[in-house]
Amino acid sequence: MPIADEWHSALALTGTSNLEPSEVHQRLLALTEQAVAILSAEAFDVEQARQIGARVAQLGYVQPEALGATLDVLGQQLHQLATANESSGPRLLKLLSGIATGFSEQARATARTEAEAARQRLGFLAEVSTQVAASLDLRTTLERVARAAVPVLADWCTLNIADPTGALQTETTAHVNPVQEELAKTMRQTYPRRQESGRSPAVQVLESGATRIIANVDDRLLEQISVDADHLQMWKALAPRAVMIVPLVAHGRSLGTMSLIMTDDSGRSYAPADRALAEDVGRRAAMAVENAQLYTQTEQAVRARDEFLSVAAHELKTPVTSLRGFAQLTLRTLNQNGQIDVERLKRALKVVDQQSDKLTRLVAQLLDVSRVQSGKLALDRQDVDLSALLVDLVASIRTQSDKHELRAVIPPEMRAKVDPLRIEQVLTNLLDNAIKYSPDGGAVDVELSSSNDDPASVVISVRDRGIGIHAEDRERIFERFYQADVGSYHGAGMGLGLYISREIVDLHGGQIRAEFPEDGGSRFVVTLPRR
Ligand code: ADP
């Protein structure tokens, strides 16, 4: 077996090199030739002998066993080659001792460099941690992470965060070169991510949660991710060369991505060690992003609660004021002449009845919310004829408004196993809203039918032609305390009805959703399983 082969096999038993095996083999072949040349040269060159040792260590085989293997193989093989030559014994010893010295020096130097690199990485991570922990504001946090990553990890770094719909938005861009940074930002403003067709590498990383390294960014990739010729031009001017995209994952959730980019200007690329470091930064950034998002949500929740308290106080006060007013008025009339006008008394008592009913319902809603939150909202399911329930309900709502035309399509009988009081509560809420949010009157359609998609379910829909719901509010109307246009629409309640309704329908194993017909108004659709 040729010397280089045997040497390679012996080294391979002691560890691995970062280089391809064929490359290692090539280099060992050259070193073997060098060793033979040293032995047969006229004057012994100790420096060259040391270099052989140093090169072995530079291949990545730095452990003492690698030196042992080297001395062993070279000692035996070169000894056999050189037995013909009398003076070769002492020379071979000198060669091996030179190799040992060179190897040890290089191994020590490598260890020092690695320790220094590790120290720098730790320092860098500590710096990132301090930076991201210093603020609870999402933008500030992201800006700091991006700035910290440049130039240690990248020439150009962008941080992208998934919005509530799951789409990636570029939030921050940092570049070693301020001019290029401007160009990168302009490119993102002109071509926002959402306009990009197909799935960009960043979107793939967000979905898979796995880091991706693109070692060689070529024109084909740039063409793929460009929207048009100008976009491609910008990409080319920015000259990305190598890219590493790290997911920002906190508690198992992908919150966004960090793109680390090396450009043609620096000519740097990514080594395997960079990946672990980048992922570490990604994890820290993700925790900070999660904290900032939670903080924002908490702030919103506190604001919503405060708004709710003032709305609830106002809502409760209105019927109380009205109750007091009529009670006082009646008392005054009584006091003046001791007589009472029966008609007036009837009217006053009717108002008292209505307002106490309203008060009772508001208090019941508040109690329901606390039941939902403590998980104590329970159902009393019975076999119920939903047709009869709905007919009665529509009749009672009809008496409350003469501006609205209630049109009902209800089959003679349709039974389901539900809690009748709770389902009545849901439907009353939907019908009340339909009336309340169509102040100019108009038709309200109520329909009960079998589900087309699932014969084991029934569908109840309530459609009005009222003020409708703005697109930006649609997502949130089922949230607790949520009211579209708080305060601006007189007659809105506490923003609890739909929240409680959804909880009740969920408990039944059904679904409630809102639809927004093209010709205005709203349609609420409840689907309930029959059993
Ligand atoms: P509220 O007691 O305020 O009516 P809900 O939970 O029943 O509370 O409704 C939440 C919000 O959804 C309302 O404040 C209103 O903005 C909107 N909304 C509900 N139903 C309708 C509807 N039929 N038409 C227009 N907006 C509606």
Coordinates of C-alpha atoms and ligand atoms in Angstrom, one line a residue:
M1 CA 0.0 0.0 0.0
P2 CA 1.5 3.4 -1.0
I3 CA 2.6 5.5 2.0
A4 CA -0.1 8.2 1.5
D5 CA -2.9 5.6 1.6
E6 CA -1.7 4.1 4.8
W7 CA -1.1 7.5 6.4
H8 CA -4.6 8.6 5.4
S9 CA -6.2 5.5 6.9
A10 CA -4.3 5.8 10.1
L11 CA -5.3 9.5 10.5
A12 CA -8.9 8.7 9.7
L13 CA -9.0 6.5 12.7
T14 CA -8.0 9.4 15.0
G15 CA -10.6 12.0 13.8
T16 CA -12.1 13.8 10.8
S17 CA -11.0 16.6 8.6
N18 CA -13.1 19.5 7.3
L19 CA -11.7 18.8 3.8
E20 CA -13.0 16.3 1.3
P21 CA -11.2 12.9 1.6
S22 CA -9.8 13.2 -1.9
E23 CA -8.3 16.6 -1.1
V24 CA -6.7 15.2 2.1
H25 CA -5.3 12.3 0.2
Q26 CA -3.8 14.7 -2.4
R27 CA -2.1 16.7 0.3
L28 CA -0.7 13.7 2.1
L29 CA 0.7 12.5 -1.2
A30 CA 2.5 15.8 -1.6
L31 CA 3.8 15.7 2.0
T32 CA 5.1 12.2 1.5
E33 CA 7.1 13.3 -1.5
Q34 CA 8.4 16.2 0.5
A35 CA 9.5 13.9 3.3
V36 CA 11.3 11.6 0.8
A37 CA 13.0 14.7 -0.7
I38 CA 14.2 15.8 2.7
L39 CA 15.7 12.5 3.5
S40 CA 17.6 12.3 0.2
A41 CA 18.7 16.0 0.1
E42 CA 22.3 16.8 0.6
A43 CA 21.7 19.0 3.7
F44 CA 19.0 18.2 6.2
D45 CA 16.3 21.0 6.2
V46 CA 14.8 21.0 9.7
E47 CA 12.4 23.8 8.8
Q48 CA 10.8 21.7 6.0
A49 CA 10.4 18.8 8.4
R50 CA 8.5 21.1 10.8
Q51 CA 6.3 22.2 8.0
I52 CA 5.2 18.7 7.3
G53 CA 4.0 18.4 10.9
A54 CA 2.3 21.7 10.8
R55 CA 0.4 20.8 7.5
V56 CA -0.9 17.6 9.1
A57 CA -2.3 19.6 12.0
Q58 CA -3.7 22.1 9.5
L59 CA -5.7 19.4 7.8
G60 CA -7.7 19.3 11.1
Y61 CA -6.0 16.3 12.6
V62 CA -4.8 18.0 15.8
Q63 CA -5.2 15.4 18.4
P64 CA -2.1 13.6 19.9
E65 CA -3.2 10.3 18.4
A66 CA -2.9 11.9 14.9
L67 CA 0.8 12.7 15.6
G68 CA 1.3 9.1 16.9
A69 CA -0.2 7.7 13.7
T70 CA 1.9 10.0 11.5
L71 CA 5.2 9.1 13.2
D72 CA 4.3 5.4 13.2
V73 CA 3.4 5.2 9.5
L74 CA 6.2 7.5 8.2
G75 CA 8.8 5.9 10.6
Q76 CA 8.1 2.4 9.3
Q77 CA 7.6 3.2 5.6
L78 CA 10.5 5.6 5.2
H79 CA 12.7 3.3 7.2
Q80 CA 12.0 0.5 4.6
L81 CA 12.7 2.9 1.7
A82 CA 15.9 4.1 3.2
T83 CA 17.6 1.0 4.5
A84 CA 19.9 1.1 1.5
N85 CA 21.4 4.3 2.7
E86 CA 23.8 4.0 5.7
S87 CA 23.3 7.5 7.0
S88 CA 19.5 7.4 6.8
G89 CA 18.8 6.2 10.4
P90 CA 19.8 9.4 12.2
R91 CA 18.3 11.5 9.4
L92 CA 15.0 9.7 9.7
L93 CA 15.0 10.3 13.4
K94 CA 15.6 14.0 12.8
L95 CA 12.8 14.2 10.3
L96 CA 10.4 12.6 12.6
S97 CA 11.4 14.8 15.5
G98 CA 11.0 17.9 13.2
I99 CA 7.5 16.7 12.2
A100 CA 6.6 16.2 15.8
T101 CA 7.8 19.8 16.7
G102 CA 5.9 21.4 13.7
F103 CA 2.8 19.4 14.5
S104 CA 2.8 20.4 18.2
E105 CA 3.4 24.1 17.4
Q106 CA 0.6 24.1 14.9
A107 CA -1.8 22.2 17.2
R108 CA -1.2 24.7 20.0
A109 CA -1.7 27.6 17.6
T110 CA -5.0 26.1 16.3
A111 CA -6.2 25.5 19.9
R112 CA -5.4 29.1 20.7
T113 CA -7.3 30.4 17.6
E114 CA -10.2 28.2 18.4
A115 CA -10.4 29.3 22.0
E116 CA -10.2 32.9 20.8
A117 CA -13.0 32.3 18.3
A118 CA -15.1 30.6 20.9
R119 CA -14.4 33.5 23.3
Q120 CA -15.5 36.0 20.6
R121 CA -18.6 34.0 19.8
L122 CA -19.6 33.9 23.5
G123 CA -18.9 37.6 23.8
F124 CA -21.0 38.3 20.7
L125 CA -23.9 36.1 22.1
A126 CA -23.7 37.9 25.4
E127 CA -23.8 41.2 23.6
V128 CA -26.8 40.1 21.5
S129 CA -28.6 38.9 24.7
T130 CA -28.0 42.2 26.5
Q131 CA -29.1 44.1 23.5
V132 CA -32.4 42.2 23.0
A133 CA -33.2 42.1 26.7
A134 CA -33.0 45.9 27.0
S135 CA -36.3 46.7 25.3
L136 CA -39.8 45.3 25.1
D137 CA -40.5 47.3 21.9
L138 CA -40.5 44.9 18.9
R139 CA -39.0 47.4 16.4
T140 CA -36.2 48.4 18.7
T141 CA -35.4 44.8 19.5
L142 CA -35.3 43.8 15.9
E143 CA -33.2 46.8 15.0
R144 CA -30.7 45.8 17.7
V145 CA -30.4 42.2 16.6
A146 CA -29.8 43.2 13.0
R147 CA -27.2 45.8 13.9
A148 CA -25.4 43.2 16.2
A149 CA -25.3 40.6 13.4
V150 CA -23.5 43.0 11.1
P151 CA -20.6 42.5 10.4
V152 CA -19.9 39.6 12.7
L153 CA -22.3 37.2 11.0
A154 CA -23.2 39.0 7.8
D155 CA -22.6 41.9 5.5
W156 CA -26.4 42.4 5.3
C157 CA -29.0 41.2 7.7
T158 CA -32.8 41.4 7.4
L159 CA -35.3 40.3 10.0
N160 CA -38.8 39.2 8.9
I161 CA -41.7 38.7 11.1
A162 CA -44.9 36.7 10.3
D163 CA -48.0 38.9 10.6
P164 CA -51.2 37.6 12.1
T165 CA -52.2 36.0 8.8
G166 CA -48.9 34.2 8.7
A167 CA -47.4 36.3 5.9
L168 CA -43.7 37.4 6.2
Q169 CA -43.0 41.1 6.5
T170 CA -39.6 42.6 6.4
E171 CA -39.2 44.6 9.5
T172 CA -35.5 45.5 9.7
T173 CA -32.5 45.8 7.4
A174 CA -28.9 46.4 8.4
H175 CA -26.0 46.6 6.0
V176 CA -22.3 47.2 6.5
N177 CA -22.5 49.7 3.7
P178 CA -25.0 52.6 4.3
V179 CA -25.5 53.2 0.6
Q180 CA -26.3 49.5 0.1
E181 CA -28.6 49.6 3.1
E182 CA -30.6 52.4 1.5
L183 CA -30.9 50.4 -1.7
A184 CA -31.9 47.2 0.2
K185 CA -34.6 49.2 2.1
T186 CA -35.9 50.9 -1.1
M187 CA -36.1 47.5 -2.7
R188 CA -38.2 46.1 0.1
Q189 CA -40.5 49.2 0.0
T190 CA -40.9 48.9 -3.7
Y191 CA -41.3 45.2 -3.7
P192 CA -42.9 44.2 -0.4
R193 CA -42.7 40.5 0.4
R194 CA -46.4 39.9 -0.1
Q195 CA -46.0 40.8 -3.8
E196 CA -43.5 38.2 -4.4
S197 CA -44.8 35.3 -6.3
G198 CA -44.2 31.7 -5.2
R199 CA -42.5 30.7 -2.1
S200 CA -39.2 32.5 -1.5
P201 CA -36.5 30.7 0.5
A202 CA -37.4 32.7 3.6
V203 CA -41.0 31.5 3.4
Q204 CA -39.8 28.0 3.1
V205 CA -37.6 28.4 6.2
L206 CA -40.6 29.9 8.1
E207 CA -42.7 26.9 7.2
S208 CA -40.1 24.2 7.8
G209 CA -38.5 25.8 10.8
A210 CA -35.1 24.5 9.5
T211 CA -32.0 26.7 8.7
R212 CA -31.1 26.9 5.0
I213 CA -27.7 27.8 3.6
I214 CA -27.4 28.9 0.0
A215 CA -23.6 28.7 -0.5
N216 CA -23.7 30.1 -4.0
V217 CA -26.3 32.7 -5.0
D218 CA -26.5 32.6 -8.8
D219 CA -28.4 34.7 -11.3
R220 CA -31.0 31.9 -11.7
L221 CA -32.0 32.2 -8.0
L222 CA -32.2 36.0 -8.3
E223 CA -34.4 35.7 -11.4
Q224 CA -36.6 33.3 -9.5
I225 CA -37.3 35.7 -6.6
S226 CA -37.5 38.9 -8.7
V227 CA -40.9 40.3 -9.6
D228 CA -39.7 42.2 -12.7
A229 CA -36.6 43.4 -14.5
D230 CA -36.1 46.4 -12.1
H231 CA -36.3 44.2 -9.1
L232 CA -33.7 41.9 -10.6
Q233 CA -31.5 44.9 -11.3
M234 CA -31.7 45.9 -7.6
W235 CA -30.8 42.4 -6.5
K236 CA -27.8 42.3 -8.8
A237 CA -26.7 45.7 -7.5
L238 CA -26.9 44.4 -4.0
A239 CA -24.8 41.4 -5.1
P240 CA -25.7 38.7 -2.5
R241 CA -23.1 35.9 -2.7
A242 CA -23.9 33.5 0.2
V243 CA -27.1 33.4 2.3
M244 CA -28.0 31.7 5.5
I245 CA -31.7 31.9 6.6
V246 CA -32.4 31.0 10.2
P247 CA -35.9 30.5 11.6
L248 CA -36.9 32.5 14.6
V249 CA -38.5 29.8 16.7
A250 CA -39.8 30.4 20.3
H251 CA -41.7 27.7 22.2
G252 CA -42.1 25.6 19.0
R253 CA -43.7 28.5 17.1
S254 CA -42.1 30.0 14.0
L255 CA -42.3 33.7 14.5
G256 CA -40.2 34.8 11.5
T257 CA -36.8 34.5 9.9
M258 CA -33.4 36.1 9.9
S259 CA -31.6 36.4 6.6
L260 CA -27.8 36.7 6.9
I261 CA -26.2 37.6 3.6
M262 CA -22.6 37.9 2.5
T263 CA -22.0 40.1 -0.5
D264 CA -19.5 40.1 -3.4
D265 CA -17.8 43.1 -1.8
S266 CA -16.5 41.1 1.2
G267 CA -16.3 37.8 -0.6
R268 CA -17.0 36.0 2.7
S269 CA -19.0 32.8 2.8
Y270 CA -20.6 30.6 5.5
A271 CA -18.8 27.8 7.3
P272 CA -20.5 25.1 9.4
A273 CA -19.4 26.8 12.7
D274 CA -21.4 30.0 11.6
R275 CA -24.6 28.0 11.5
A276 CA -24.6 27.1 15.2
L277 CA -23.8 30.6 16.1
A278 CA -26.5 32.1 13.8
E279 CA -29.1 29.6 15.2
D280 CA -28.2 30.7 18.7
V281 CA -28.7 34.3 17.8
G282 CA -32.0 33.3 16.1
R283 CA -33.2 31.6 19.3
R284 CA -32.3 34.6 21.4
A285 CA -34.0 37.0 18.9
A286 CA -37.1 34.8 18.8
M287 CA -37.4 34.9 22.6
A288 CA -37.1 38.7 22.5
V289 CA -39.7 38.9 19.6
E290 CA -42.1 36.7 21.6
N291 CA -41.6 38.8 24.7
A292 CA -42.3 42.0 22.8
Q293 CA -45.4 40.5 21.1
L294 CA -46.7 39.3 24.4
Y295 CA -46.1 42.7 26.0
T296 CA -48.0 44.4 23.2
Q297 CA -50.9 41.9 23.5
T298 CA -50.9 42.5 27.3
E299 CA -51.0 46.2 26.8
Q300 CA -53.9 45.8 24.3
A301 CA -55.7 43.6 26.7
V302 CA -55.3 46.1 29.5
R303 CA -56.6 48.9 27.3
A304 CA -59.5 46.7 26.1
R305 CA -60.4 46.0 29.7
D306 CA -60.3 49.7 30.7
E307 CA -62.4 50.6 27.7
F308 CA -64.7 47.7 28.6
L309 CA -65.1 48.9 32.2
S310 CA -66.1 52.4 31.1
V311 CA -68.5 51.0 28.4
A312 CA -70.0 48.6 31.0
A313 CA -70.4 51.3 33.6
H314 CA -72.1 53.4 31.0
E315 CA -74.4 50.6 29.8
L316 CA -75.4 49.7 33.4
K317 CA -76.0 53.3 34.2
T318 CA -78.4 54.0 31.4
P319 CA -81.2 51.7 32.5
V320 CA -80.7 52.7 36.2
T321 CA -81.0 56.4 35.3
S322 CA -84.2 55.6 33.3
L323 CA -85.6 53.5 36.2
R324 CA -84.9 56.3 38.7
G325 CA -86.4 58.9 36.4
F326 CA -89.7 57.1 36.0
A327 CA -89.9 56.2 39.7
Q328 CA -89.3 59.9 40.7
L329 CA -91.8 61.2 38.1
T330 CA -94.4 58.8 39.3
L331 CA -93.8 59.7 43.0
R332 CA -94.0 63.4 42.2
T333 CA -97.3 63.0 40.4
L334 CA -98.6 61.0 43.3
N335 CA -97.5 63.6 45.9
Q336 CA -99.1 66.5 44.1
N337 CA -102.7 65.3 44.2
G338 CA -102.7 61.9 45.8
Q339 CA -104.3 60.6 42.7
I340 CA -102.7 58.6 40.0
D341 CA -103.4 58.6 36.3
V342 CA -103.6 54.8 35.5
E343 CA -102.5 55.2 31.9
R344 CA -99.4 57.2 32.9
L345 CA -98.7 54.7 35.7
K346 CA -99.0 51.8 33.1
R347 CA -96.5 53.6 30.8
A348 CA -94.1 54.2 33.6
L349 CA -94.3 50.6 34.8
K350 CA -93.8 49.4 31.2
V351 CA -90.5 51.4 31.1
V352 CA -89.5 50.1 34.5
D353 CA -90.1 46.5 33.3
Q354 CA -88.2 47.0 30.1
Q355 CA -85.2 48.7 31.7
S356 CA -85.0 46.1 34.5
D357 CA -85.1 43.5 31.9
K358 CA -82.2 45.2 30.1
L359 CA -80.3 45.5 33.4
T360 CA -80.9 41.8 34.1
R361 CA -79.5 40.9 30.7
L362 CA -76.4 43.0 31.1
V363 CA -75.7 41.5 34.5
A364 CA -76.3 38.0 33.1
Q365 CA -73.8 38.7 30.3
L366 CA -71.2 39.8 32.9
L367 CA -71.8 36.6 34.9
D368 CA -71.6 34.5 31.7
V369 CA -68.2 36.0 30.9
S370 CA -66.9 35.1 34.3
R371 CA -68.4 31.6 33.9
V372 CA -66.7 31.2 30.5
Q373 CA -63.3 32.3 31.9
S374 CA -63.5 29.9 34.8
G375 CA -64.7 27.1 32.5
K376 CA -68.0 26.9 34.4
L377 CA -70.4 27.5 31.5
A378 CA -72.3 24.3 31.5
L379 CA -75.0 23.0 29.1
D380 CA -78.3 21.3 29.9
R381 CA -78.9 19.5 26.7
Q382 CA -82.4 18.4 25.8
D383 CA -84.3 17.2 22.7
V384 CA -85.5 20.5 21.4
D385 CA -87.7 21.5 18.5
L386 CA -85.6 24.3 17.1
S387 CA -88.4 25.3 14.7
A388 CA -90.8 26.1 17.6
L389 CA -88.1 27.9 19.5
L390 CA -87.3 30.1 16.5
V391 CA -90.9 30.8 15.7
D392 CA -91.5 32.1 19.2
L393 CA -88.4 34.1 19.2
V394 CA -89.2 35.8 15.9
A395 CA -92.7 36.6 17.1
S396 CA -91.3 38.3 20.2
I397 CA -88.7 40.3 18.2
R398 CA -91.4 41.4 15.8
T399 CA -93.2 43.1 18.7
Q400 CA -90.1 45.1 19.4
S401 CA -89.6 46.9 16.1
D402 CA -92.1 48.0 13.5
K403 CA -89.3 49.5 11.3
H404 CA -88.0 46.1 10.4
E405 CA -89.5 43.3 8.3
L406 CA -88.7 40.0 9.9
R407 CA -88.9 37.3 7.2
A408 CA -88.6 33.8 8.5
V409 CA -88.1 30.5 6.6
I410 CA -88.6 27.8 9.2
P411 CA -89.6 24.2 8.5
P412 CA -92.5 22.7 10.6
E413 CA -90.2 20.8 12.8
M414 CA -86.5 20.4 13.3
R415 CA -85.1 18.7 16.3
A416 CA -81.7 18.8 17.9
K417 CA -80.1 18.0 21.2
V418 CA -79.2 21.4 22.6
D419 CA -79.5 23.5 25.7
P420 CA -82.7 25.5 24.8
L421 CA -82.0 28.5 27.0
R422 CA -78.5 28.9 25.8
I423 CA -79.4 28.5 22.1
E424 CA -82.2 31.0 22.6
Q425 CA -79.6 33.4 24.1
V426 CA -77.4 33.0 21.0
L427 CA -80.3 33.6 18.6
T428 CA -81.7 36.5 20.6
N429 CA -78.3 38.1 20.5
L430 CA -78.1 37.7 16.7
L431 CA -81.6 39.0 16.2
D432 CA -81.1 41.9 18.6
N433 CA -77.9 42.8 16.8
A434 CA -79.6 42.6 13.4
I435 CA -82.2 45.1 14.6
K436 CA -79.7 47.2 16.5
Y437 CA -77.2 47.6 13.7
S438 CA -79.8 48.4 11.0
P439 CA -81.1 51.6 12.4
D440 CA -82.8 52.5 9.2
G441 CA -84.9 49.4 9.3
G442 CA -85.2 47.0 6.4
A443 CA -85.6 43.3 6.0
V444 CA -84.1 40.8 8.4
D445 CA -84.1 37.2 7.1
V446 CA -84.1 34.3 9.5
E447 CA -83.6 30.8 8.1
L448 CA -83.4 27.3 9.7
S449 CA -82.4 24.4 7.5
S450 CA -80.5 21.2 7.3
S451 CA -76.8 21.6 6.5
N452 CA -76.0 20.8 2.9
D453 CA -72.5 19.8 3.8
D454 CA -73.3 17.6 6.8
P455 CA -76.8 16.0 7.2
A456 CA -76.1 15.6 10.9
S457 CA -76.1 19.3 11.4
V458 CA -78.6 22.1 11.3
V459 CA -77.9 25.7 10.1
I460 CA -79.5 28.9 11.4
S461 CA -78.8 32.1 9.6
V462 CA -79.7 35.8 10.4
R463 CA -79.2 38.3 7.6
D464 CA -79.7 42.0 8.0
R465 CA -79.3 45.0 5.6
G466 CA -77.8 47.3 8.2
I467 CA -74.5 49.2 8.7
G468 CA -72.4 46.1 8.1
I469 CA -68.9 45.6 9.6
H470 CA -65.7 47.2 8.3
A471 CA -63.2 44.8 6.9
E472 CA -60.6 45.8 9.6
D473 CA -63.1 44.8 12.4
R474 CA -64.3 41.5 11.0
E475 CA -61.5 39.4 12.4
R476 CA -62.2 40.6 15.9
I477 CA -66.0 40.9 16.5
F478 CA -66.1 37.6 18.3
E479 CA -63.5 38.7 20.8
R480 CA -64.3 39.5 24.4
F481 CA -65.0 43.2 24.9
Y482 CA -64.7 44.0 21.2
Q483 CA -66.9 46.6 19.6
A484 CA -66.3 47.9 16.2
D485 CA -66.0 51.7 16.3
V486 CA -66.3 51.9 20.1
G487 CA -68.5 54.7 21.2
S488 CA -69.2 56.0 17.8
Y489 CA -72.3 53.9 17.2
H490 CA -75.0 54.7 19.7
G491 CA -76.8 51.6 20.8
A492 CA -73.9 49.2 20.8
G493 CA -73.8 47.0 23.9
M494 CA -70.8 45.8 25.9
G495 CA -69.2 43.9 23.1
L496 CA -69.9 40.6 24.9
G497 CA -72.8 39.1 23.1
L498 CA -70.9 37.5 20.2
Y499 CA -68.1 36.4 22.5
I500 CA -70.5 34.5 24.7
S501 CA -72.5 33.2 21.7
R502 CA -69.4 31.7 20.2
E503 CA -68.5 30.0 23.5
I504 CA -72.0 28.5 23.7
V505 CA -72.0 27.3 20.1
D506 CA -68.5 25.9 20.6
L507 CA -69.7 24.0 23.7
H508 CA -72.4 22.4 21.5
G509 CA -69.7 21.3 19.1
G510 CA -71.0 23.7 16.5
Q511 CA -69.6 26.8 14.7
I512 CA -70.6 30.4 14.4
R513 CA -69.4 32.7 11.6
A514 CA -70.1 36.1 10.1
E515 CA -70.5 36.7 6.4
F516 CA -70.5 40.0 4.6
P517 CA -72.8 40.0 1.6
E518 CA -71.7 42.2 -1.4
D519 CA -74.9 44.2 -1.3
G520 CA -74.3 45.3 2.4
G521 CA -75.4 44.3 5.8
S522 CA -74.2 41.2 7.6
R523 CA -75.2 37.5 7.9
F524 CA -74.4 35.4 10.9
V525 CA -74.5 31.7 10.5
V526 CA -74.7 29.1 13.3
T527 CA -74.2 25.4 12.6
L528 CA -75.2 23.0 15.3
P529 CA -74.9 19.2 15.4
R530 CA -78.3 17.5 15.9
R531 CA -77.0 15.2 18.6
Ligands
ADP1 P1 -72.6 44.5 21.4 O1 -73.2 44.2 22.7 O2 -71.6 45.6 21.4 O3 -73.5 44.5 20.2 P2 -71.6 41.9 20.3 O4 -70.6 41.0 20.9 O5 -73.0 41.4 20.1 O6 -71.6 43.2 21.2 O7 -71.1 42.5 18.9 C1 -69.7 42.9 18.8 C2 -69.6 44.0 17.8 O8 -69.8 43.4 16.5 C3 -70.6 45.1 17.9 O9 -70.2 46.1 18.8 C4 -70.8 45.6 16.5 O10 -69.8 46.5 16.2 C5 -70.5 44.4 15.7 N1 -71.8 43.7 15.2 C6 -72.4 42.6 15.7 N2 -73.5 42.3 15.0 C7 -73.6 43.2 14.0 C8 -74.5 43.3 12.9 N3 -75.5 42.5 12.7 N4 -74.2 44.4 12.0 C9 -73.2 45.2 12.2 N5 -72.3 45.1 13.2 C10 -72.5 44.1 14.1

